[in-house]
Amino acid sequence: ADPDDVVQNGLIQFGWGIHRQICNCTQPVDLITEETEELVSDRARLLPLLAEAGIPLPVQDLEFISRNQVRRAQRSAQHVGYPVTIRPRYNVSYAYYFHESSVFGPLIDESQVERAVSFLTEEEGTDVWVESHVVGDHYSFLVLSGEVAAIVRSAPPTITGDGEHSIAWLASRRAGQSTNSVDYRVWMALAEGDAGENCRLQLAGLTVASVPEQGVELAVRAEGTFYNGGSCEDVTDTVPGVFKAVALKTAEVTGLS
């Protein structure tokens, strides 16, 4: 089979025979139309729709859809107001499986916007999306049959400085303390410093050779998953109903419900 056609993870089957439903990641293969999939993948199409439906969002600059140039992204940042977050315009399938989510923020000035945009356009080859930076935890909602079935709160992988050792050394130590092969590979990659991590550290004036002060905690990725050294916690029973209602409305508006 063509490797591009093989689902590497996240394939689930419910039922048998004529009742079978297959979920590719969290999307039912036979129930999600191509139009809906394209809609939820493109922030330039998705976010205006959510804004019109009254879904709470970070401040957006919807006038400048194509932000593949540094100056255009800087204009968007000025319009939105600093600090801002910059991310790819297009949502990536199976984003949770990749080490780096390519989200940068808070960015506080034009030089940081230039660095983040240059990385995304040159290294990742993608247009960028600019929005106001919102402080808080990252939550993922699973909606099934019109109900919120599960909610996960995630945190990015972090390194705590001891005032003596470099970021690379501290990451290597975490690799040595790993209890599974996934975490070991993740922390060894962080010790060596990949393109995404290097860009993130440079925005903070650091490199993998830098020695963080004692007690200083550094997030080496934007978001956390089981596949990048981050942590995930089931919070389905503790998240207030108002947030579940927003998730349900989002699914309804986008055609995912």
mmCIF file of C-alpha atoms in Angstrom:
data_model
loop_
_atom_site.group_PDB
_atom_site.id
_atom_site.type_symbol
_atom_site.label_atom_id
_atom_site.label_comp_id
_atom_site.label_asym_id
_atom_site.label_seq_id
_atom_site.Cartn_x
_atom_site.Cartn_y
_atom_site.Cartn_z
ATOM 1 C CA ALA A 1 0.000 0.000 0.000
ATOM 2 C CA ASP A 2 1.062 3.576 -0.581
ATOM 3 C CA PRO A 3 2.526 4.825 2.746
ATOM 4 C CA ASP A 4 0.546 8.049 2.331
ATOM 5 C CA ASP A 5 -2.685 6.036 2.302
ATOM 6 C CA VAL A 6 -1.934 4.073 5.473
ATOM 7 C CA VAL A 7 -3.300 5.474 8.719
ATOM 8 C CA GLN A 8 -0.434 5.302 11.192
ATOM 9 C CA ASN A 9 -2.462 5.962 14.321
ATOM 10 C CA GLY A 10 -5.907 6.935 15.555
ATOM 11 C CA LEU A 11 -8.020 4.518 13.494
ATOM 12 C CA ILE A 12 -11.012 3.187 15.433
ATOM 13 C CA GLN A 13 -13.869 0.975 14.267
ATOM 14 C CA PHE A 14 -17.293 0.910 15.909
ATOM 15 C CA GLY A 15 -19.689 -1.909 15.048
ATOM 16 C CA TRP A 16 -19.652 -4.530 12.300
ATOM 17 C CA GLY A 17 -21.116 -5.054 8.855
ATOM 18 C CA ILE A 18 -23.673 -2.493 7.728
ATOM 19 C CA HIS A 19 -23.427 -0.792 11.140
ATOM 20 C CA ARG A 20 -19.672 -0.263 10.950
ATOM 21 C CA GLN A 21 -18.346 3.254 11.449
ATOM 22 C CA ILE A 22 -14.641 4.026 11.120
ATOM 23 C CA CYS A 23 -13.094 7.056 12.821
ATOM 24 C CA ASN A 24 -9.916 8.421 11.270
ATOM 25 C CA CYS A 25 -8.370 10.118 14.326
ATOM 26 C CA THR A 26 -11.536 11.760 15.792
ATOM 27 C CA GLN A 27 -13.365 12.162 12.478
ATOM 28 C CA PRO A 28 -15.831 9.494 11.252
ATOM 29 C CA VAL A 29 -14.568 8.636 7.779
ATOM 30 C CA ASP A 30 -17.980 8.108 6.163
ATOM 31 C CA LEU A 31 -19.827 10.936 7.902
ATOM 32 C CA ILE A 32 -17.544 13.968 7.395
ATOM 33 C CA THR A 33 -17.843 15.547 3.956
ATOM 34 C CA GLU A 34 -14.840 16.806 2.032
ATOM 35 C CA GLU A 35 -16.257 20.321 2.254
ATOM 36 C CA THR A 36 -16.451 20.139 6.059
ATOM 37 C CA GLU A 37 -12.938 18.744 6.311
ATOM 38 C CA GLU A 38 -11.588 21.596 4.191
ATOM 39 C CA LEU A 39 -13.524 24.116 6.274
ATOM 40 C CA VAL A 40 -12.155 23.018 9.646
ATOM 41 C CA SER A 41 -8.627 22.779 8.219
ATOM 42 C CA ASP A 42 -8.441 26.404 7.041
ATOM 43 C CA ARG A 43 -8.542 29.101 9.710
ATOM 44 C CA ALA A 44 -9.254 31.760 7.100
ATOM 45 C CA ARG A 45 -12.601 30.035 6.418
ATOM 46 C CA LEU A 46 -13.294 28.570 9.855
ATOM 47 C CA LEU A 47 -12.741 31.505 12.203
ATOM 48 C CA PRO A 48 -15.032 34.034 10.437
ATOM 49 C CA LEU A 49 -17.779 31.404 10.604
ATOM 50 C CA LEU A 50 -17.222 30.870 14.320
ATOM 51 C CA ALA A 51 -17.076 34.611 14.970
ATOM 52 C CA GLU A 52 -20.399 35.108 13.155
ATOM 53 C CA ALA A 53 -21.944 32.373 15.319
ATOM 54 C CA GLY A 54 -20.814 34.135 18.493
ATOM 55 C CA ILE A 55 -18.154 31.610 19.497
ATOM 56 C CA PRO A 56 -15.618 33.295 21.852
ATOM 57 C CA LEU A 57 -12.289 33.701 20.040
ATOM 58 C CA PRO A 58 -8.979 35.505 20.481
ATOM 59 C CA VAL A 59 -8.919 38.855 18.683
ATOM 60 C CA GLN A 60 -8.541 38.157 14.954
ATOM 61 C CA ASP A 61 -7.492 40.272 11.988
ATOM 62 C CA LEU A 62 -9.865 38.852 9.390
ATOM 63 C CA GLU A 63 -9.053 41.523 6.788
ATOM 64 C CA PHE A 64 -5.626 40.110 5.986
ATOM 65 C CA ILE A 65 -6.195 36.484 5.048
ATOM 66 C CA SER A 66 -2.873 35.806 3.264
ATOM 67 C CA ARG A 67 -0.042 36.441 5.673
ATOM 68 C CA ASN A 68 2.844 34.756 3.889
ATOM 69 C CA GLN A 69 4.999 37.879 4.132
ATOM 70 C CA VAL A 70 6.667 39.227 7.248
ATOM 71 C CA ARG A 71 5.449 42.780 6.783
ATOM 72 C CA ARG A 72 1.845 41.703 6.286
ATOM 73 C CA ALA A 73 1.984 39.609 9.477
ATOM 74 C CA GLN A 74 3.466 42.554 11.350
ATOM 75 C CA ARG A 75 0.585 44.740 10.168
ATOM 76 C CA SER A 76 -1.857 42.131 11.452
ATOM 77 C CA ALA A 77 -0.065 42.057 14.805
ATOM 78 C CA GLN A 78 -0.349 45.836 15.069
ATOM 79 C CA HIS A 79 -4.036 45.675 14.225
ATOM 80 C CA VAL A 80 -4.710 42.920 16.783
ATOM 81 C CA GLY A 81 -2.451 44.419 19.441
ATOM 82 C CA TYR A 82 0.553 42.874 21.184
ATOM 83 C CA PRO A 83 1.182 40.317 22.591
ATOM 84 C CA VAL A 84 0.153 38.015 19.759
ATOM 85 C CA THR A 85 0.311 34.344 18.873
ATOM 86 C CA ILE A 86 1.379 33.167 15.426
ATOM 87 C CA ARG A 87 0.435 29.735 14.135
ATOM 88 C CA PRO A 88 0.049 28.021 10.731
ATOM 89 C CA ARG A 89 -3.023 29.062 8.774
ATOM 90 C CA TYR A 90 -3.908 25.434 8.103
ATOM 91 C CA ASN A 91 -4.651 22.883 10.815
ATOM 92 C CA VAL A 92 -2.490 19.779 10.453
ATOM 93 C CA SER A 93 -4.051 16.319 10.513
ATOM 94 C CA TYR A 94 -2.872 14.257 13.517
ATOM 95 C CA ALA A 95 -1.208 17.358 14.976
ATOM 96 C CA TYR A 96 -1.031 15.662 18.384
ATOM 97 C CA TYR A 97 1.317 13.036 16.926
ATOM 98 C CA PHE A 98 4.050 15.491 15.936
ATOM 99 C CA HIS A 99 6.700 16.807 18.307
ATOM 100 C CA GLU A 100 6.325 20.483 17.407
ATOM 101 C CA SER A 101 3.000 22.274 16.894
ATOM 102 C CA SER A 102 4.603 25.365 15.299
ATOM 103 C CA VAL A 103 2.684 27.792 17.498
ATOM 104 C CA PHE A 104 4.630 30.791 18.793
ATOM 105 C CA GLY A 105 3.559 33.215 21.489
ATOM 106 C CA PRO A 106 3.410 35.451 23.327
ATOM 107 C CA LEU A 107 5.279 37.594 20.787
ATOM 108 C CA ILE A 108 5.780 41.134 21.995
ATOM 109 C CA ASP A 109 7.308 43.076 19.080
ATOM 110 C CA GLU A 110 7.943 43.170 15.335
ATOM 111 C CA SER A 111 11.327 41.426 15.573
ATOM 112 C CA GLN A 112 9.790 38.396 17.257
ATOM 113 C CA VAL A 113 6.974 38.322 14.688
ATOM 114 C CA GLU A 114 9.584 38.406 11.918
ATOM 115 C CA ARG A 115 11.475 35.470 13.439
ATOM 116 C CA ALA A 116 8.360 33.324 13.887
ATOM 117 C CA VAL A 117 6.943 34.124 10.439
ATOM 118 C CA SER A 118 10.293 33.432 8.761
ATOM 119 C CA PHE A 119 10.429 30.027 10.424
ATOM 120 C CA LEU A 120 6.898 29.069 9.403
ATOM 121 C CA THR A 121 7.145 30.309 5.819
ATOM 122 C CA GLU A 122 10.704 29.126 5.123
ATOM 123 C CA GLU A 123 11.028 25.994 7.260
ATOM 124 C CA GLU A 124 7.393 24.836 7.258
ATOM 125 C CA GLY A 125 6.345 26.315 3.906
ATOM 126 C CA THR A 126 2.985 27.579 5.170
ATOM 127 C CA ASP A 127 1.021 30.810 5.435
ATOM 128 C CA VAL A 128 0.626 32.080 8.979
ATOM 129 C CA TRP A 129 -2.265 33.174 11.155
ATOM 130 C CA VAL A 130 -2.051 36.043 13.648
ATOM 131 C CA GLU A 131 -4.279 36.433 16.693
ATOM 132 C CA SER A 132 -4.115 37.932 20.164
ATOM 133 C CA HIS A 133 -2.275 35.860 22.748
ATOM 134 C CA VAL A 134 -4.549 34.279 25.338
ATOM 135 C CA VAL A 135 -3.056 33.024 28.587
ATOM 136 C CA GLY A 136 -4.423 29.751 29.905
ATOM 137 C CA ASP A 137 -4.400 25.971 29.675
ATOM 138 C CA HIS A 138 -4.968 23.985 26.493
ATOM 139 C CA TYR A 139 -8.080 21.786 26.350
ATOM 140 C CA SER A 140 -9.241 19.277 23.743
ATOM 141 C CA PHE A 141 -12.934 18.305 23.544
ATOM 142 C CA LEU A 142 -14.228 15.053 22.047
ATOM 143 C CA VAL A 143 -17.832 15.395 20.829
ATOM 144 C CA LEU A 144 -19.805 12.248 19.992
ATOM 145 C CA SER A 145 -23.493 12.104 19.056
ATOM 146 C CA GLY A 146 -24.105 15.652 20.189
ATOM 147 C CA GLU A 147 -22.508 15.199 23.608
ATOM 148 C CA VAL A 148 -19.113 15.998 25.085
ATOM 149 C CA ALA A 149 -17.647 12.546 25.667
ATOM 150 C CA ALA A 150 -14.218 13.537 26.965
ATOM 151 C CA ILE A 151 -12.062 16.573 27.743
ATOM 152 C CA VAL A 152 -8.284 16.519 28.067
ATOM 153 C CA ARG A 153 -6.136 19.279 29.542
ATOM 154 C CA SER A 154 -2.575 19.230 28.244
ATOM 155 C CA ALA A 155 0.633 20.976 29.247
ATOM 156 C CA PRO A 156 3.818 21.339 27.191
ATOM 157 C CA PRO A 157 7.089 19.625 28.115
ATOM 158 C CA THR A 158 9.145 21.850 30.389
ATOM 159 C CA ILE A 159 12.688 22.041 31.699
ATOM 160 C CA THR A 160 13.535 23.566 35.080
ATOM 161 C CA GLY A 161 16.897 25.277 35.331
ATOM 162 C CA ASP A 162 19.371 24.500 38.091
ATOM 163 C CA GLY A 163 21.789 27.365 37.423
ATOM 164 C CA GLU A 164 24.596 24.937 36.504
ATOM 165 C CA HIS A 165 23.639 22.852 33.476
ATOM 166 C CA SER A 166 22.596 23.660 29.923
ATOM 167 C CA ILE A 167 19.194 23.039 28.397
ATOM 168 C CA ALA A 168 20.741 20.231 26.331
ATOM 169 C CA TRP A 169 22.158 18.554 29.447
ATOM 170 C CA LEU A 170 18.872 18.860 31.351
ATOM 171 C CA ALA A 171 16.966 17.355 28.419
ATOM 172 C CA SER A 172 19.467 14.497 28.198
ATOM 173 C CA ARG A 173 18.933 13.805 31.878
ATOM 174 C CA ARG A 174 15.180 13.636 31.298
ATOM 175 C CA ALA A 175 15.830 11.147 28.503
ATOM 176 C CA GLY A 176 17.840 9.012 30.898
ATOM 177 C CA GLN A 177 14.961 9.068 33.380
ATOM 178 C CA SER A 178 12.394 8.021 30.751
ATOM 179 C CA THR A 179 10.409 4.848 31.331
ATOM 180 C CA ASN A 180 9.450 4.240 27.691
ATOM 181 C CA SER A 181 10.999 4.533 24.257
ATOM 182 C CA VAL A 182 8.711 7.371 23.119
ATOM 183 C CA ASP A 183 9.771 9.700 25.929
ATOM 184 C CA TYR A 184 13.401 8.728 25.458
ATOM 185 C CA ARG A 185 13.375 9.671 21.768
ATOM 186 C CA VAL A 186 11.498 12.891 22.485
ATOM 187 C CA TRP A 187 13.909 14.146 25.121
ATOM 188 C CA MET A 188 16.982 13.132 23.133
ATOM 189 C CA ALA A 189 15.619 15.177 20.209
ATOM 190 C CA LEU A 190 15.129 18.120 22.566
ATOM 191 C CA ALA A 191 18.674 17.728 23.839
ATOM 192 C CA GLU A 192 20.007 17.978 20.303
ATOM 193 C CA GLY A 193 17.700 20.870 19.400
ATOM 194 C CA ASP A 194 15.472 20.651 16.335
ATOM 195 C CA ALA A 195 14.394 23.591 14.158
ATOM 196 C CA GLY A 196 11.165 24.287 16.041
ATOM 197 C CA GLU A 197 12.786 24.170 19.466
ATOM 198 C CA ASN A 198 15.699 26.326 18.322
ATOM 199 C CA CYS A 199 13.312 28.977 17.002
ATOM 200 C CA ARG A 200 11.334 28.935 20.253
ATOM 201 C CA LEU A 201 14.489 29.310 22.334
ATOM 202 C CA GLN A 202 15.859 32.072 20.096
ATOM 203 C CA LEU A 203 12.701 34.079 20.677
ATOM 204 C CA ALA A 204 13.611 33.970 24.367
ATOM 205 C CA GLY A 205 17.271 34.832 23.670
ATOM 206 C CA LEU A 206 18.424 31.271 24.402
ATOM 207 C CA THR A 207 19.956 28.214 22.726
ATOM 208 C CA VAL A 208 20.219 24.580 23.824
ATOM 209 C CA ALA A 209 23.651 25.514 25.204
ATOM 210 C CA SER A 210 22.181 28.190 27.504
ATOM 211 C CA VAL A 211 22.161 27.621 31.276
ATOM 212 C CA PRO A 212 18.791 28.593 32.792
ATOM 213 C CA GLU A 213 18.835 30.142 36.237
ATOM 214 C CA GLN A 214 17.834 27.949 39.140
ATOM 215 C CA GLY A 215 14.092 27.479 39.357
ATOM 216 C CA VAL A 216 13.361 28.988 35.935
ATOM 217 C CA GLU A 217 10.874 26.810 34.045
ATOM 218 C CA LEU A 218 11.087 26.741 30.253
ATOM 219 C CA ALA A 219 8.410 25.350 27.950
ATOM 220 C CA VAL A 220 10.311 23.757 25.057
ATOM 221 C CA ARG A 221 7.165 23.129 22.977
ATOM 222 C CA ALA A 222 4.022 25.213 22.500
ATOM 223 C CA GLU A 223 1.577 22.470 23.451
ATOM 224 C CA GLY A 224 1.752 19.091 25.134
ATOM 225 C CA THR A 225 0.809 15.618 23.917
ATOM 226 C CA PHE A 226 1.715 12.040 24.801
ATOM 227 C CA TYR A 227 4.089 12.108 21.833
ATOM 228 C CA ASN A 228 6.220 15.184 22.608
ATOM 229 C CA GLY A 229 7.045 14.877 26.300
ATOM 230 C CA GLY A 230 4.044 16.842 27.510
ATOM 231 C CA SER A 231 1.387 15.792 29.993
ATOM 232 C CA CYS A 232 -2.317 15.065 29.478
ATOM 233 C CA GLU A 233 -5.041 14.889 32.121
ATOM 234 C CA ASP A 234 -8.653 13.769 31.857
ATOM 235 C CA VAL A 235 -10.792 16.641 33.165
ATOM 236 C CA THR A 236 -14.141 15.624 31.676
ATOM 237 C CA ASP A 237 -15.948 15.728 35.016
ATOM 238 C CA THR A 238 -14.467 19.010 36.282
ATOM 239 C CA VAL A 239 -14.799 21.400 33.336
ATOM 240 C CA PRO A 240 -17.824 23.720 33.784
ATOM 241 C CA GLY A 241 -20.825 23.184 31.544
ATOM 242 C CA VAL A 242 -20.465 26.596 29.879
ATOM 243 C CA PHE A 243 -17.296 25.419 28.123
ATOM 244 C CA LYS A 244 -18.929 22.164 27.052
ATOM 245 C CA ALA A 245 -21.737 24.219 25.531
ATOM 246 C CA VAL A 246 -19.197 26.193 23.475
ATOM 247 C CA ALA A 247 -17.663 22.942 22.203
ATOM 248 C CA LEU A 248 -21.081 21.603 21.193
ATOM 249 C CA LYS A 249 -21.990 24.813 19.396
ATOM 250 C CA THR A 250 -18.656 24.795 17.567
ATOM 251 C CA ALA A 251 -19.250 21.241 16.385
ATOM 252 C CA GLU A 252 -22.739 22.171 15.228
ATOM 253 C CA VAL A 253 -21.650 25.309 13.362
ATOM 254 C CA THR A 254 -18.832 23.533 11.540
ATOM 255 C CA GLY A 255 -20.883 20.478 10.601
ATOM 256 C CA LEU A 256 -18.883 18.107 12.798
ATOM 257 C CA SER A 257 -21.761 17.214 15.107
#
